[in-house]
CSV table of C-alpha atoms and ligand atoms in Angstrom, one decimal:
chain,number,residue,atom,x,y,z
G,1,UNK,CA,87.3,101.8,60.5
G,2,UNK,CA,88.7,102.5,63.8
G,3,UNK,CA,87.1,100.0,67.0
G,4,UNK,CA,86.5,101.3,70.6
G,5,UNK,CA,89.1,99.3,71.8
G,6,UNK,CA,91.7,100.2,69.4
G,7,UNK,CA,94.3,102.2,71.1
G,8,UNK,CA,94.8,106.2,70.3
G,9,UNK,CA,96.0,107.1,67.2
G,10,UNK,CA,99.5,109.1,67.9
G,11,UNK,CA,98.2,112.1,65.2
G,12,UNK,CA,94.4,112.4,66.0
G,13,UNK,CA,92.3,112.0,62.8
G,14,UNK,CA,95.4,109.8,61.1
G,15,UNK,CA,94.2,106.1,62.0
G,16,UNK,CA,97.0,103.3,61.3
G,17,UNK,CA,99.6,105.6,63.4
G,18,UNK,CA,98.9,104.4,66.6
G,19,UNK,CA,100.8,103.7,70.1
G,20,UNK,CA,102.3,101.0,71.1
G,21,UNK,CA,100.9,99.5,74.5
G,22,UNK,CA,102.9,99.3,78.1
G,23,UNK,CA,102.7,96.1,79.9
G,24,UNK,CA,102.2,96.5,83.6
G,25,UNK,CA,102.7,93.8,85.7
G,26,UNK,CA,101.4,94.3,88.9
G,27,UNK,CA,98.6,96.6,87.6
G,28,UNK,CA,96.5,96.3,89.9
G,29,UNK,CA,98.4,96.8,92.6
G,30,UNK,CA,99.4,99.5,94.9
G,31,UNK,CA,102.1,101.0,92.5
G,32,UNK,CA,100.9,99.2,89.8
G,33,UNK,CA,97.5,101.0,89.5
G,34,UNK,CA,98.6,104.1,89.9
G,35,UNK,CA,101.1,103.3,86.6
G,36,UNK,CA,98.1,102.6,84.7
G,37,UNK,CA,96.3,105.7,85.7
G,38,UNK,CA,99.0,107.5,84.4
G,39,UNK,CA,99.3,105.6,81.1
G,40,UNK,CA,95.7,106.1,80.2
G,41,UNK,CA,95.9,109.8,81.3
G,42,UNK,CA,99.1,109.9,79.0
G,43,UNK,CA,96.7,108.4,76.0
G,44,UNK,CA,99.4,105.6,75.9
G,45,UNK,CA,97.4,101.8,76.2
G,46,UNK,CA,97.9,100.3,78.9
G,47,UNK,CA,98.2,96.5,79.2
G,48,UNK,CA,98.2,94.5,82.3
G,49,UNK,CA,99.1,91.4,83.6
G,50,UNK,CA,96.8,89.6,86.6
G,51,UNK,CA,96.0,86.7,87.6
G,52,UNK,CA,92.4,87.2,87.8
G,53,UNK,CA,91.3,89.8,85.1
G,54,UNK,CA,88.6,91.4,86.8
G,55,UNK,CA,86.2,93.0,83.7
G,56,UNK,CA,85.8,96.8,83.6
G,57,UNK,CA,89.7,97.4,85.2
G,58,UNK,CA,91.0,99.5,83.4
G,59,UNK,CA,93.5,99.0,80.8
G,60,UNK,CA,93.7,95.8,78.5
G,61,UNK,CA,93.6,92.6,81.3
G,62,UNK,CA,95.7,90.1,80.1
G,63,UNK,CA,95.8,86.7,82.8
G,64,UNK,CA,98.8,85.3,83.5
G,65,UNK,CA,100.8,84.7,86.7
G,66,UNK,CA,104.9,84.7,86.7
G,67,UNK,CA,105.2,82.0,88.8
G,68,UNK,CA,103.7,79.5,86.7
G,69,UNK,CA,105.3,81.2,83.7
G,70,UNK,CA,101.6,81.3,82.3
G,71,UNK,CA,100.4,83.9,79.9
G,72,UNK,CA,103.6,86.1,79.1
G,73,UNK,CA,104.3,85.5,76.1
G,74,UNK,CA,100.8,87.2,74.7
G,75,UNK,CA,101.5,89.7,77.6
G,76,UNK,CA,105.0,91.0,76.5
G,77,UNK,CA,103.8,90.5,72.5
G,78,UNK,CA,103.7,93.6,70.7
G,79,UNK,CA,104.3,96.3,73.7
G,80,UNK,CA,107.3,98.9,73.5
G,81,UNK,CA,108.4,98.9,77.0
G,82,UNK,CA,107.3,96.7,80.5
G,83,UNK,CA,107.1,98.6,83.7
G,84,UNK,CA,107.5,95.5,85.8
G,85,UNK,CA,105.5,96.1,89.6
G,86,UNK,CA,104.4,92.3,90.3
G,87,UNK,CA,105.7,91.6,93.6
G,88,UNK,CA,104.2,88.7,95.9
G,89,UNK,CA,106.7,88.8,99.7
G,90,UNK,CA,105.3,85.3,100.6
G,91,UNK,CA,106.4,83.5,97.3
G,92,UNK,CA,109.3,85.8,97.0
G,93,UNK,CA,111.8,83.3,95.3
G,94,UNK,CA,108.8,81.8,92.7
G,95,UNK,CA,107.5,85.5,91.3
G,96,UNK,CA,110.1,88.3,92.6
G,97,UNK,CA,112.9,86.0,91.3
G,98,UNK,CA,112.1,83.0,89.4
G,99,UNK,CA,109.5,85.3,87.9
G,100,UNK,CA,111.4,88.0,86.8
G,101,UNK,CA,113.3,85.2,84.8
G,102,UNK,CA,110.6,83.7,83.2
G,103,UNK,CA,109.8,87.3,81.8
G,104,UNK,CA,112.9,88.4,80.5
G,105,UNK,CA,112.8,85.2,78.8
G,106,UNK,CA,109.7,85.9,77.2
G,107,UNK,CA,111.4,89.2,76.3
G,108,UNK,CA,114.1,87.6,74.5
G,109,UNK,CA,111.9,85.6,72.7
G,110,UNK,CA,109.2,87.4,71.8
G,111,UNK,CA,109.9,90.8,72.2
G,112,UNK,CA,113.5,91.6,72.1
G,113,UNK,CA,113.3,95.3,71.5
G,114,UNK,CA,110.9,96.3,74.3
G,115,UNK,CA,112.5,98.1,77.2
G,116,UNK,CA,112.2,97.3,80.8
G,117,UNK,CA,111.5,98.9,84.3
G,118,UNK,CA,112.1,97.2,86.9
G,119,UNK,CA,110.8,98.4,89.8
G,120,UNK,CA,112.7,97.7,92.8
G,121,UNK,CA,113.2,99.5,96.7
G,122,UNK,CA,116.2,102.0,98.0
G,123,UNK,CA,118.6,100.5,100.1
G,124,UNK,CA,117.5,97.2,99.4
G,125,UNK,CA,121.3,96.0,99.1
G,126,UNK,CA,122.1,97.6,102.2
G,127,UNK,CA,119.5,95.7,104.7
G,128,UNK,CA,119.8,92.4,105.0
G,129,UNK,CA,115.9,91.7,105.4
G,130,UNK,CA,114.8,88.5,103.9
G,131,UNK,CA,112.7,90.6,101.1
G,132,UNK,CA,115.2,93.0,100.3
G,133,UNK,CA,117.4,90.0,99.4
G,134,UNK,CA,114.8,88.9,97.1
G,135,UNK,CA,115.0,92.0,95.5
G,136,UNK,CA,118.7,92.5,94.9
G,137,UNK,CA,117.9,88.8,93.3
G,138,UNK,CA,115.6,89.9,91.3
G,139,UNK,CA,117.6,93.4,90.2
G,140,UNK,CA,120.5,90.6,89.6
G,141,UNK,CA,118.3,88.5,87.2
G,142,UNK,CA,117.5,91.9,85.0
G,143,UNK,CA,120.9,93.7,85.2
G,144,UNK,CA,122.1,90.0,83.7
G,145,UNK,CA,119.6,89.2,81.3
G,146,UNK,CA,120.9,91.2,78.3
G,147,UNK,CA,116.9,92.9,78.4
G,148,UNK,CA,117.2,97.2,77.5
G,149,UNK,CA,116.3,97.9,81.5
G,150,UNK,CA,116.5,100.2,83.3
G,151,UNK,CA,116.4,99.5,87.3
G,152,UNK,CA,114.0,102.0,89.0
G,153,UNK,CA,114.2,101.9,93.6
G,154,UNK,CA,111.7,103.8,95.1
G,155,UNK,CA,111.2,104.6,98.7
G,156,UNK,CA,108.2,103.1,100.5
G,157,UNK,CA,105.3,104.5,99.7
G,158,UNK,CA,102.8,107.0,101.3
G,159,UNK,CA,100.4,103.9,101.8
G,160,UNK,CA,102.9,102.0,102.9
G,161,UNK,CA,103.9,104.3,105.9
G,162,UNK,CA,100.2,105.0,106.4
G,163,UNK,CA,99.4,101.4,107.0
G,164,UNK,CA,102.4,100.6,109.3
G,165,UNK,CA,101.9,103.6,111.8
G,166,UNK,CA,98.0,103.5,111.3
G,167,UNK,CA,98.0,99.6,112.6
G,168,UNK,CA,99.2,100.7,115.6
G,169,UNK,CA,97.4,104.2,117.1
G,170,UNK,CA,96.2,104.2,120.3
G,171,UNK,CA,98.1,101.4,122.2
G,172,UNK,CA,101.8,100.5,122.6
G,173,UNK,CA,103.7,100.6,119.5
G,174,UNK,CA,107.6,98.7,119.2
G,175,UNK,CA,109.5,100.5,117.1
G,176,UNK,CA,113.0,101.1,115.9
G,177,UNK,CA,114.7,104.0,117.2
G,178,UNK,CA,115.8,106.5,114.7
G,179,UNK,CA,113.5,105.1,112.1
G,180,UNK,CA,113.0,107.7,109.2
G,181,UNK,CA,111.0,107.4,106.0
G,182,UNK,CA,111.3,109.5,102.7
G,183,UNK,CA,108.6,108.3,102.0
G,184,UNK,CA,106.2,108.9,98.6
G,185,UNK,CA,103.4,109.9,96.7
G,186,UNK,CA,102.8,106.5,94.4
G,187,UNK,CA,101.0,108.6,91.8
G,188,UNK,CA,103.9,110.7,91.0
G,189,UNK,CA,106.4,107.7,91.4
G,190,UNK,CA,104.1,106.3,88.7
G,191,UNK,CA,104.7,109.5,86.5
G,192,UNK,CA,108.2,108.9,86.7
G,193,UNK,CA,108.2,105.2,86.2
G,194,UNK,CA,105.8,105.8,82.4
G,195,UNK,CA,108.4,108.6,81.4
G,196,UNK,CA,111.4,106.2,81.7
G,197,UNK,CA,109.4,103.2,80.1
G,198,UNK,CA,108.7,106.0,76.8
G,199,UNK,CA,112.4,107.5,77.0
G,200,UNK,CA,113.7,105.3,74.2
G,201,UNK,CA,117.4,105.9,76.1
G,202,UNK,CA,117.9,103.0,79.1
G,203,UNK,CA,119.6,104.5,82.1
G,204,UNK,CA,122.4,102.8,82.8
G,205,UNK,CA,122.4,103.6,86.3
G,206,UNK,CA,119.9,102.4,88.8
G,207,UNK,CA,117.5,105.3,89.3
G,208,UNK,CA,115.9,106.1,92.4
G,209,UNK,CA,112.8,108.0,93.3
G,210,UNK,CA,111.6,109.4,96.9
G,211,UNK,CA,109.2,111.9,98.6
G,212,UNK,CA,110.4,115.7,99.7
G,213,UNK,CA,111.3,115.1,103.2
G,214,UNK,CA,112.5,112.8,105.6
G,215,UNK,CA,110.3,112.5,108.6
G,216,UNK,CA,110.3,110.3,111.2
G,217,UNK,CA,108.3,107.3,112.7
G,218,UNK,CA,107.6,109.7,115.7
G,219,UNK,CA,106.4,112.3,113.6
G,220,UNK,CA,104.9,110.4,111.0
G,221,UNK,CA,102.5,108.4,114.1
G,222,UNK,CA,101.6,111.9,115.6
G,223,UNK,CA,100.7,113.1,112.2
G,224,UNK,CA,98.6,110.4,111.0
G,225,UNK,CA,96.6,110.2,114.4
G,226,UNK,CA,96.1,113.4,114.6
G,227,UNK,CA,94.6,113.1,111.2
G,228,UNK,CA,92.1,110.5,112.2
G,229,UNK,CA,91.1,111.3,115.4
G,230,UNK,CA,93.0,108.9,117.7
G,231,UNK,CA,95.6,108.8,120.0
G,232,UNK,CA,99.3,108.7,118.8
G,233,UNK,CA,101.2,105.3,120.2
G,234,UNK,CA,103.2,105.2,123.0
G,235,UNK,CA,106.6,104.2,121.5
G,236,UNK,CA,108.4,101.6,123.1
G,237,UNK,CA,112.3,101.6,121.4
G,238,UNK,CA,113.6,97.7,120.4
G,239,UNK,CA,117.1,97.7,120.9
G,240,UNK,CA,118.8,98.0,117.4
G,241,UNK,CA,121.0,95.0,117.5
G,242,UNK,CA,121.0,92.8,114.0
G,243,UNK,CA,121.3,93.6,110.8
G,244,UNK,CA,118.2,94.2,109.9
G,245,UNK,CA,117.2,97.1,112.6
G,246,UNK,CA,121.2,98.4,112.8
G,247,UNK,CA,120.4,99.2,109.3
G,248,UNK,CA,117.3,100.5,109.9
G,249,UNK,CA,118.5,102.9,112.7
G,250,UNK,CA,121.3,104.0,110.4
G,251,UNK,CA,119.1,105.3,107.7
G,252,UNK,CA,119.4,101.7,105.1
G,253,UNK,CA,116.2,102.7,103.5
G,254,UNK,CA,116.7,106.7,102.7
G,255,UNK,CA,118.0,107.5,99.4
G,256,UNK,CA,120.6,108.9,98.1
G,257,UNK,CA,122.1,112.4,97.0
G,258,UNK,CA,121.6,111.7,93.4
G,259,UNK,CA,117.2,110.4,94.1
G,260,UNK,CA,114.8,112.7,92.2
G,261,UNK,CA,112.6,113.7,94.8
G,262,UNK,CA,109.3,115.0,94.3
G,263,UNK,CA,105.6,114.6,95.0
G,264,UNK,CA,103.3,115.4,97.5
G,265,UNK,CA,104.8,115.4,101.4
G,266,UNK,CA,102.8,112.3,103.4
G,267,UNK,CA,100.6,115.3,105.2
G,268,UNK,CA,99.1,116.7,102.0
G,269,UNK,CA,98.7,112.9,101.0
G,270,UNK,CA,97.4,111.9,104.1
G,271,UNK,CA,94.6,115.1,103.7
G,272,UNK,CA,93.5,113.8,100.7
G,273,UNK,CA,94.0,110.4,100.5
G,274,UNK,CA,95.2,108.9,103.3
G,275,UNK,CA,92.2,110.0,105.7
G,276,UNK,CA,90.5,106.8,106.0
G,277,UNK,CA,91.2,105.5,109.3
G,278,UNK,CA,92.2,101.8,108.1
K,1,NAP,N1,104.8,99.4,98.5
K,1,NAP,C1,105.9,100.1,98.7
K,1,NAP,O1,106.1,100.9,99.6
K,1,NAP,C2,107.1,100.0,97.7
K,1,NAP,C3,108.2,100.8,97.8
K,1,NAP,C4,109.2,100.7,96.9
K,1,NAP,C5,109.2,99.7,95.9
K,1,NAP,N2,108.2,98.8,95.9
K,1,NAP,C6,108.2,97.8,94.9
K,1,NAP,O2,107.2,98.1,93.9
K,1,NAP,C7,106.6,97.0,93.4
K,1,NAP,C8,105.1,97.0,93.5
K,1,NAP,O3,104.8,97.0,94.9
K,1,NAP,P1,103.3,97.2,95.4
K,1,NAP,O4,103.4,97.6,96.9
K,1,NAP,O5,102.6,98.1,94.5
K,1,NAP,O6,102.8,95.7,95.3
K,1,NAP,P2,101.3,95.2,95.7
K,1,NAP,O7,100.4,96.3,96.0
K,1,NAP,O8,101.5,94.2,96.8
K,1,NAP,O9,100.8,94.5,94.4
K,1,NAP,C9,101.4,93.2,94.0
K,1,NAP,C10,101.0,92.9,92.5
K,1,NAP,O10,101.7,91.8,92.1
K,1,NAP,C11,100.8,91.0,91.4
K,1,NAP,N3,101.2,89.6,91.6
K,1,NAP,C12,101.4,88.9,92.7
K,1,NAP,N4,101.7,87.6,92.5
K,1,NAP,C13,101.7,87.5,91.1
K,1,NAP,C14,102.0,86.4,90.2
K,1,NAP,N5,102.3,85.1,90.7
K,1,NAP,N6,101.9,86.6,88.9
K,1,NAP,C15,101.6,87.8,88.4
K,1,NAP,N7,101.3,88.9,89.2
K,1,NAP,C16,101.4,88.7,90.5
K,1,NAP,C17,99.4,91.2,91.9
K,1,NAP,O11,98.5,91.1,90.9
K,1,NAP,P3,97.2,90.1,90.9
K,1,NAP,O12,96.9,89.9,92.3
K,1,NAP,O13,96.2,90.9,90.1
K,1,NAP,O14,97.6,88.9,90.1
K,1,NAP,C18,99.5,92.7,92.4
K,1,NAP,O15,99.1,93.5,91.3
K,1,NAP,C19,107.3,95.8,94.1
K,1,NAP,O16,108.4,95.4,93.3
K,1,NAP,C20,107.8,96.4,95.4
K,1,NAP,O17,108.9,95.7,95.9
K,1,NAP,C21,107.1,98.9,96.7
C-alpha cells in the first residue's frame, strides 16, 4: 500500500518501481529553489538539505549544515545524483570549500555511485575576486575527489543583476566601465542543472550555462528603472585599475563560445518576475 509521501512510481499503477530522490543542497535558495521546482514538476523527489527545515517547503527537508559536517550522511543516503547549490560568501572557506569536502566524503562513503553537480560561476578562474577564488577551490575539491561530477558555471542570475542595479536607481551609481552581463533566467538554469544530474553520462568538461544576450550595466539600469517607475542612475565610471575590475572591464564573467545559452532575456524576466521594486 502505497503512502502519500512515497515518491512516484516510474510506471504509474506498478508500485515498488519508483525514482530515486535528488539531493539539493541549497534548496531553498535562489538557484536552489528553482532546482526543486523543476524536480517536482519532473515527478522526480526532491530532497533537500537546510539548516532550518522549515515544514510545508517543498521537497523532503532534511537538516544539516556543511560546515559542521552535520546531517550528510542521511542527506546523500539513497539519492542517485546531488545537484550541489549551498553557497554561504561570508563563510566561504568553512561551506564553499571545507564543505564541499565534507560532502564528497559522505559520497564516498555512503553513496559512491551517485553523481554530482556542482554548481559553480563563469569566469570564476579568470577574476581574482576573493569569492571567485573560493569557487575555483571548491571546483578543485570536486574535480579531485574521484566523485562521478560533473562541474556546471552559470552566469549571474536574472535576480542577481536585478538586485545590483535596482539598489541603486535614482541617485549616483559607481560602476565599472564596460561592465556586461549574460545574465539568466534561474528557472531554466535549473532545467538544465536536473537534466545533467538524470543523464547517467558525467561530462567531462565543465559545462557552462548563460542567458541570450549580453547587455550592459547601462542598459540593464535604464531597463529596470524604467520598469519600476524611477529614475535610471547617473553612472559615475571607477577607474578599472586591479585585478578584479580590469577583469571586469574585459568581459571575465561572460561565457564562452561553447555556453548553452537559453532562457528568458532579463526584460521578459524583469516583466514577470522582476517587477517588484526591491
Ligand atoms: N546567484 C547567482 O547569480 C549565481 C550565478 C552563478 C552561480 N551561482 C552559484 O550558484 C550556487 C547557488 O547560488 P544562490 O545565489 O542560489 O545562493 P543563495 O540564494 O545565497 O542560497 C544559498 C543556499 O546555501 C545554503 N547554505 C548556506 N550555508 C549553509 C551551510 N552551512 N550548510 C548548508 N547549507 C547552507 C542556504 O540554505 P539554508 O539557509 O536553508 O541552510 C541557501 O539555500 C552557488 O554556488 C553560487 O556560487 C550563483
Amino acid at each position: 500500500m502505497a503512502r502519500p509521501t512515497d515518491p512516484p512510481p516510474l510506471i504509474p499503477g506498478l508500485p515498488g518501481l519508483t525514482r530515486m530522490p535528488v539531493l539539493v543542497t541549497g534548496g531553498t535558495g535562489t538557484i536552489g529553489s528553482q532546482v526543486v521546482t523543476e524536480l517536482l514538476e519532473s515527478e522526480v523527489p526532491a530532497r533537500v538539505l537546510t539548516r532550518l527545515p522549515r515544514p510545508g517547503s517543498p521537497g523532503e527537508q532534511v537538516e544539516g549544515d556543511l560546515a559542521a559536517g552535520f546531517g550528510l550522511a542521511g542527506a546523500v543516503e539513497g539519492v542517485q545524483a546531488v545537484i550541489h547549490c549551498a553557497t554561504n560568501p561570508a563563510q566561504g572557506q568553512q561551506v564553499d570549500v571545507d564543505g564541499t569536502r565534507l560532502l564528497c566524503d559522505a559520497l564516498a562513503r555512503h553513496n559512491p555511485e551517485a553523481q554530482l553537480i556542482h554548481v559553480s560561476i563563469v569566469g570564476c578562474w579568470d577574476n581574482p575576486l576573493p569569492y571567485y577564488r573560493i569557487k575555483c577551490e571548491s571546483e578543485t575539491v570536486v574535480t579531485t575527489s574521484g566523485r562521478p561530477h560533473t562541474i556546471a558555471r552559470a552566469t549571474q542570475v536574472h535576480e542577481f543583476v536585478a538586485r545590483l542595479v535596482g539598489a541603486r536607481l535614482g541617485g549616483l551609481a559607481l560602476g565599472v566601465r564596460d561592465l556586461r552581463f549574460a545574465s539568466c533566467d534561474s528557472r531554466w538554469l535549473a532545467k538544465g542543472l536536473v537534466d545533467l544530474a538524470l543523464d547517467e553520462h558525467v561530462s567531462p568538461d565543465p559545462v557552462e550555462f548563460a542567458g541570450p544576450e549580453v547587455m550592459s550595466v547601462r542598459d540593464l539600469s535604464a531597463l529596470t528603472a524604467h520598469v519600476r517607475g524611477k529614475r535610471a542612475p547617473r553612472m559615475y565610471h571607477l577607474p578599472t585599475i586591479g585585478g578584479v575590475l580590469r577583469g571586469l572591464a574585459d568581459g571575465s564573467n561572460l561565457p564562452g563560445p561553447g555556453a548553452i545559452r537559453g532562457g528568458r532575456t532579463y526584460a521578459e524576466w524583469l516583466a514577470t518576475e522582476g517587477n517588484s521594486g526591491q
